Short mmCIF file of C-alpha atoms and ligand atoms in Angstrom, two decimals:
data_model
loop_
_atom_site.label_atom_id
_atom_site.label_comp_id
_atom_site.label_asym_id
_atom_site.label_seq_id
_atom_site.Cartn_x
_atom_site.Cartn_y
_atom_site.Cartn_z
CA MET A 26 -40.71 44.12 -2.14
CA ILE A 27 -39.03 41.26 -3.79
CA ILE A 28 -37.03 38.62 -2.18
CA ASP A 29 -33.34 37.02 -3.66
CA THR A 30 -34.04 33.58 -1.16
CA HIS A 31 -30.74 32.14 -2.38
CA CYS A 32 -27.09 34.16 -3.29
CA HIS A 33 -23.96 33.50 -2.27
CA LEU A 34 -22.25 36.57 -0.81
CA GLU A 35 -18.52 35.43 -0.41
CA LYS A 36 -15.81 38.37 -0.49
CA ASN A 37 -13.82 36.42 -2.91
CA ASP A 38 -16.81 36.99 -5.35
CA TYR A 39 -17.62 40.51 -4.54
CA PRO A 40 -14.77 42.79 -3.87
CA ASN A 41 -17.25 45.38 -4.34
CA LEU A 42 -19.97 43.66 -1.69
CA GLU A 43 -21.37 47.18 -0.25
CA GLU A 44 -22.55 48.41 -3.82
CA ILE A 45 -24.64 45.16 -4.51
CA ILE A 46 -26.23 45.41 -1.30
CA HIS A 47 -26.74 49.05 -2.42
CA HIS A 48 -28.28 47.85 -5.53
CA MET A 49 -31.33 45.82 -3.97
CA ASP A 50 -31.98 49.01 -1.84
CA GLY A 51 -33.82 47.46 1.26
CA ASN A 52 -34.94 44.65 -0.46
CA ILE A 53 -34.36 41.34 1.35
CA MET A 54 -31.91 38.34 0.58
CA ILE A 55 -30.81 35.24 1.95
CA ALA A 56 -27.54 33.93 1.52
CA SER A 57 -26.62 30.76 1.51
CA ALA A 58 -23.31 28.92 2.57
CA ASP A 59 -22.09 25.56 1.52
CA ASN A 60 -19.36 24.31 3.63
CA LEU A 61 -18.39 25.84 7.40
CA LYS A 62 -16.17 29.09 6.46
CA SER A 63 -18.75 30.05 4.26
CA SER A 64 -21.84 29.47 7.16
CA TYR A 65 -19.21 31.91 9.27
CA GLU A 66 -19.37 34.51 6.48
CA VAL A 67 -23.36 33.99 6.21
CA ASP A 68 -23.30 34.51 9.98
CA GLU A 69 -21.41 37.61 10.01
CA LEU A 70 -23.64 39.39 6.80
CA THR A 71 -26.72 38.50 8.73
CA LYS A 72 -25.09 40.48 11.58
CA LYS A 73 -24.21 43.19 9.15
CA TYR A 74 -26.62 43.73 7.28
CA ASP A 75 -30.41 44.37 8.18
CA ASN A 76 -31.76 43.09 5.03
CA ILE A 77 -29.40 39.74 5.13
CA TYR A 78 -31.18 36.79 6.29
CA GLY A 79 -29.44 33.76 5.67
CA THR A 80 -29.31 29.58 5.57
CA ILE A 81 -25.95 27.76 6.30
CA GLY A 82 -25.12 24.14 5.46
CA PHE A 83 -22.13 22.20 3.95
CA HIS A 84 -23.23 21.27 -0.12
CA PRO A 85 -22.80 17.71 -1.27
CA THR A 86 -19.93 18.56 -3.30
CA GLU A 87 -18.03 20.37 -0.50
CA LEU A 88 -17.74 18.00 2.43
CA GLU A 89 -13.76 17.30 3.42
CA ASP A 90 -14.79 19.01 6.11
CA PHE A 91 -17.71 17.32 7.02
CA ASN A 92 -17.42 15.30 10.33
CA GLU A 93 -19.04 15.30 14.41
CA ASN A 94 -17.19 18.15 15.33
CA THR A 95 -18.01 20.50 12.01
CA LEU A 96 -21.72 19.77 12.58
CA LYS A 97 -21.87 20.75 16.07
CA GLU A 98 -19.84 24.17 15.11
CA LEU A 99 -22.99 24.43 12.69
CA GLU A 100 -24.97 24.16 15.26
CA LYS A 101 -24.00 26.76 17.38
CA LEU A 102 -24.37 29.28 14.85
CA LEU A 103 -28.03 28.18 14.46
CA GLN A 104 -27.88 30.58 17.97
CA ASN A 105 -27.96 33.50 15.33
CA LYS A 106 -32.29 33.81 15.30
CA LYS A 107 -31.15 35.59 11.23
CA ILE A 108 -30.15 32.37 10.31
CA VAL A 109 -33.59 30.96 8.78
CA GLY A 110 -32.83 27.91 7.10
CA ILE A 111 -30.34 24.37 7.02
CA GLY A 112 -28.09 24.73 2.67
CA GLU A 113 -27.77 24.55 0.75
CA ILE A 114 -27.35 20.67 1.29
CA GLY A 115 -27.93 17.44 -0.81
CA LEU A 116 -27.09 15.24 -3.92
CA ASP A 117 -25.30 16.09 -6.92
CA TYR A 118 -24.03 12.93 -8.61
CA HIS A 119 -22.90 15.39 -11.68
CA TYR A 120 -18.92 14.14 -11.18
CA GLY A 121 -19.89 10.34 -10.30
CA LYS A 122 -21.33 8.40 -7.91
CA GLU A 123 -17.82 7.47 -6.00
CA GLU A 124 -19.76 9.82 -3.11
CA SER A 125 -23.05 9.27 -2.50
CA GLU A 126 -22.79 7.26 0.57
CA LEU A 127 -20.69 10.60 2.19
CA GLN A 128 -23.34 12.99 0.49
CA LYS A 129 -26.63 10.92 1.55
CA ASP A 130 -25.10 10.44 5.09
CA ALA A 131 -24.30 14.36 5.14
CA PHE A 132 -27.79 15.46 3.81
CA ILE A 133 -29.62 13.23 6.30
CA LYS A 134 -27.68 14.50 9.55
CA GLN A 135 -28.66 18.04 8.01
CA ILE A 136 -32.09 17.87 7.55
CA GLU A 137 -32.18 16.31 11.36
CA LEU A 138 -30.45 19.42 12.81
CA ALA A 139 -33.04 21.27 10.64
CA ILE A 140 -35.77 18.86 11.97
CA LYS A 141 -34.45 19.68 15.84
CA TYR A 142 -34.34 23.60 15.23
CA ASN A 143 -37.31 23.56 13.20
CA LEU A 144 -35.72 25.16 10.16
CA PRO A 145 -36.78 25.03 6.61
CA ILE A 146 -33.82 23.24 4.20
CA VAL A 147 -32.53 24.54 0.71
CA ILE A 148 -31.94 21.81 -0.97
CA HIS A 149 -29.14 21.70 -3.85
CA SER A 150 -29.63 18.26 -5.69
CA ARG A 151 -28.07 17.88 -9.77
CA ASP A 152 -28.63 14.23 -11.39
CA ALA A 153 -29.54 12.91 -8.52
CA ALA A 154 -33.24 12.92 -8.11
CA GLU A 155 -34.20 9.39 -7.53
CA ASP A 156 -32.04 9.67 -3.98
CA THR A 157 -33.51 12.79 -3.21
CA LEU A 158 -37.01 11.92 -3.64
CA GLU A 159 -36.27 8.57 -1.47
CA ILE A 160 -34.72 10.48 1.32
CA LEU A 161 -37.32 13.35 1.06
CA LYS A 162 -40.41 11.05 1.11
CA LYS A 163 -39.28 10.42 4.94
CA TYR A 164 -39.57 13.69 5.61
CA PRO A 165 -42.97 14.55 4.72
CA ASN A 166 -43.50 17.86 7.34
CA ILE A 167 -40.36 19.30 6.98
CA LYS A 168 -40.36 22.99 4.85
CA MET A 169 -38.50 22.26 1.76
CA ASP A 170 -37.04 24.79 -1.49
CA MET A 171 -35.69 23.00 -4.42
CA HIS A 172 -33.36 25.75 -5.34
CA CYS A 173 -32.06 26.11 -8.84
CA TYR A 174 -35.05 23.36 -9.53
CA GLY A 175 -33.69 21.64 -12.26
CA TYR A 176 -35.29 18.63 -13.57
CA SER A 177 -38.56 17.39 -15.36
CA LEU A 178 -42.11 18.72 -14.88
CA GLU A 179 -42.41 14.48 -13.93
CA VAL A 180 -40.07 14.51 -10.40
CA ALA A 181 -41.76 18.32 -10.22
CA LYS A 182 -45.11 16.12 -9.57
CA GLN A 183 -43.23 13.42 -7.48
CA LEU A 184 -41.94 16.86 -5.55
CA LEU A 185 -45.48 17.82 -5.06
CA LYS A 186 -46.86 14.61 -4.11
CA ILE A 187 -44.04 14.29 -1.45
CA ASN A 188 -45.48 17.54 0.09
CA PRO A 189 -47.97 19.47 -1.47
CA HIS A 190 -46.17 22.73 0.08
CA MET A 191 -43.06 22.07 -1.76
CA LYS A 192 -41.43 25.43 -3.14
CA PHE A 193 -38.93 25.67 -6.44
CA GLY A 194 -36.85 28.15 -6.61
CA ILE A 195 -36.09 29.95 -9.76
CA GLY A 196 -33.52 31.75 -11.16
CA GLY A 197 -31.84 33.28 -13.92
CA VAL A 198 -31.96 29.29 -16.17
CA LEU A 199 -35.51 30.40 -16.22
CA THR A 200 -35.19 33.37 -18.88
CA PHE A 201 -32.72 31.37 -21.21
CA LYS A 202 -33.32 30.34 -24.71
CA ASN A 203 -32.75 26.66 -23.80
CA SER A 204 -34.56 26.22 -20.87
CA LYS A 205 -37.42 24.60 -22.39
CA LYS A 206 -37.60 22.11 -19.27
CA LEU A 207 -37.89 24.74 -16.54
CA LYS A 208 -40.43 26.55 -18.20
CA GLU A 209 -43.02 23.31 -18.47
CA VAL A 210 -42.33 23.31 -14.90
CA VAL A 211 -43.06 26.91 -14.20
CA GLU A 212 -45.53 26.77 -16.10
CA TYR A 213 -47.38 23.91 -14.03
CA LEU A 214 -46.65 25.20 -11.17
CA ASP A 215 -48.73 27.18 -9.10
CA MET A 216 -47.59 30.70 -7.40
CA SER A 217 -47.76 29.24 -4.30
CA ASN A 218 -44.98 26.83 -4.91
CA ILE A 219 -42.26 29.65 -6.18
CA LEU A 220 -39.33 31.31 -4.69
CA LEU A 221 -37.32 34.08 -6.55
CA GLU A 222 -33.39 33.33 -6.67
CA THR A 223 -30.49 34.11 -8.11
CA ASP A 224 -27.70 31.79 -7.11
CA SER A 225 -25.38 34.80 -7.88
CA PRO A 226 -22.90 34.95 -8.55
CA PHE A 227 -23.68 32.33 -10.99
CA LEU A 228 -26.22 32.21 -13.69
CA ALA A 229 -27.21 35.59 -14.59
CA PRO A 230 -31.05 35.95 -15.82
CA GLU A 231 -31.30 37.32 -19.40
CA PRO A 232 -30.18 40.18 -20.56
CA LEU A 233 -27.38 39.95 -18.42
CA ARG A 234 -26.89 36.09 -19.28
CA GLY A 235 -22.78 35.84 -18.84
CA THR A 236 -22.60 38.83 -16.38
CA LYS A 237 -21.58 38.37 -12.89
CA ASN A 238 -24.86 37.67 -11.07
CA GLU A 239 -25.91 39.50 -8.45
CA PRO A 240 -29.37 39.96 -6.34
CA ALA A 241 -30.73 43.11 -7.93
CA ASN A 242 -30.97 40.66 -10.83
CA THR A 243 -34.25 39.39 -9.00
CA LYS A 244 -36.14 41.25 -10.72
CA TYR A 245 -35.94 40.01 -14.03
CA VAL A 246 -36.33 36.77 -13.35
CA ALA A 247 -39.89 38.40 -11.83
CA GLU A 248 -40.66 39.80 -14.71
CA TYR A 249 -40.03 36.65 -16.49
CA ILE A 250 -42.78 35.06 -14.86
CA ALA A 251 -45.14 37.83 -14.91
CA ASN A 252 -45.34 37.52 -19.03
CA MET A 253 -45.14 33.68 -18.59
CA LYS A 254 -48.32 33.57 -16.07
CA ASN A 255 -50.00 36.52 -17.46
CA ILE A 256 -50.20 38.51 -14.00
CA SER A 257 -48.54 42.07 -13.11
CA LEU A 258 -45.38 42.05 -11.79
CA GLU A 259 -46.53 43.75 -8.75
CA GLU A 260 -48.20 40.68 -8.55
CA VAL A 261 -45.56 38.52 -8.75
CA LYS A 262 -43.37 40.23 -6.46
CA LYS A 263 -46.16 39.95 -3.85
CA ILE A 264 -46.69 36.30 -3.96
CA THR A 265 -43.57 35.17 -4.40
CA THR A 266 -42.27 37.69 -0.39
CA THR A 267 -45.19 35.85 0.94
CA ASN A 268 -43.92 32.68 0.11
CA ALA A 269 -40.50 33.64 1.27
CA ILE A 270 -41.36 35.25 4.65
CA SER A 271 -43.78 32.22 5.16
CA GLN A 272 -41.11 29.39 4.27
CA PHE A 273 -38.18 30.93 6.26
CA ASP A 274 -40.16 32.41 8.65
CA LEU A 275 -38.82 35.77 8.11
CA LYS A 276 -39.10 38.49 11.30
CA ILE A 277 -38.96 41.65 8.75
CA LYS A 278 -38.33 45.13 10.68
NI1 NI B 322 -26.53 28.24 -4.17
#
């Protein structure tokens, strides 16, 4: 078994969604949302397909509709037991820091929602390492997944200091020639801290770089890690699956 712990499966991106799911051959996907609309879509997907679980939330650059009311609507979706986390949530200063206060506020409110329901969080953090660390420090006991990890080894070490069980979502970027920094991080990390992900439809791994990504490509990332860590592909699948099941408390039939 292999688990893609983070993918986006919106109808807009995948008119052929049935086919994409078929490629996964019964393996598990955790579909991620980034606003209220995609949260509803994720909710529907988890009800339609046995092997799809979901996380819901407002991405830091998708906060136009974030307010008390939409947060309550989000909360209602948590009745669905196949919603297994809050995400992706976090901070993104790539296009500037004008909205940093709004982003921090939304991040914290959604972390608190996760705590209320005893759910893990899936974090999107880009060009905002310092503020992310500052916030996460206050929540050392919550289960966290640094999705599509893109910071340095130094930051990874600080995150592990906050929470030694911190998970790092590793995807296609690892297989890119120029991803020296991420390779360093993965080399350093214990396998118990690694989750596989694709972040589909983005960031297809080598040898498919540049094409539309899909969850079935998780295997290329697994193969790459197996080679790096000098362990078998089966071992990588087994450990990362165990990690994902425990991180998201998946009740797999
Ligand atoms: Ni994502």
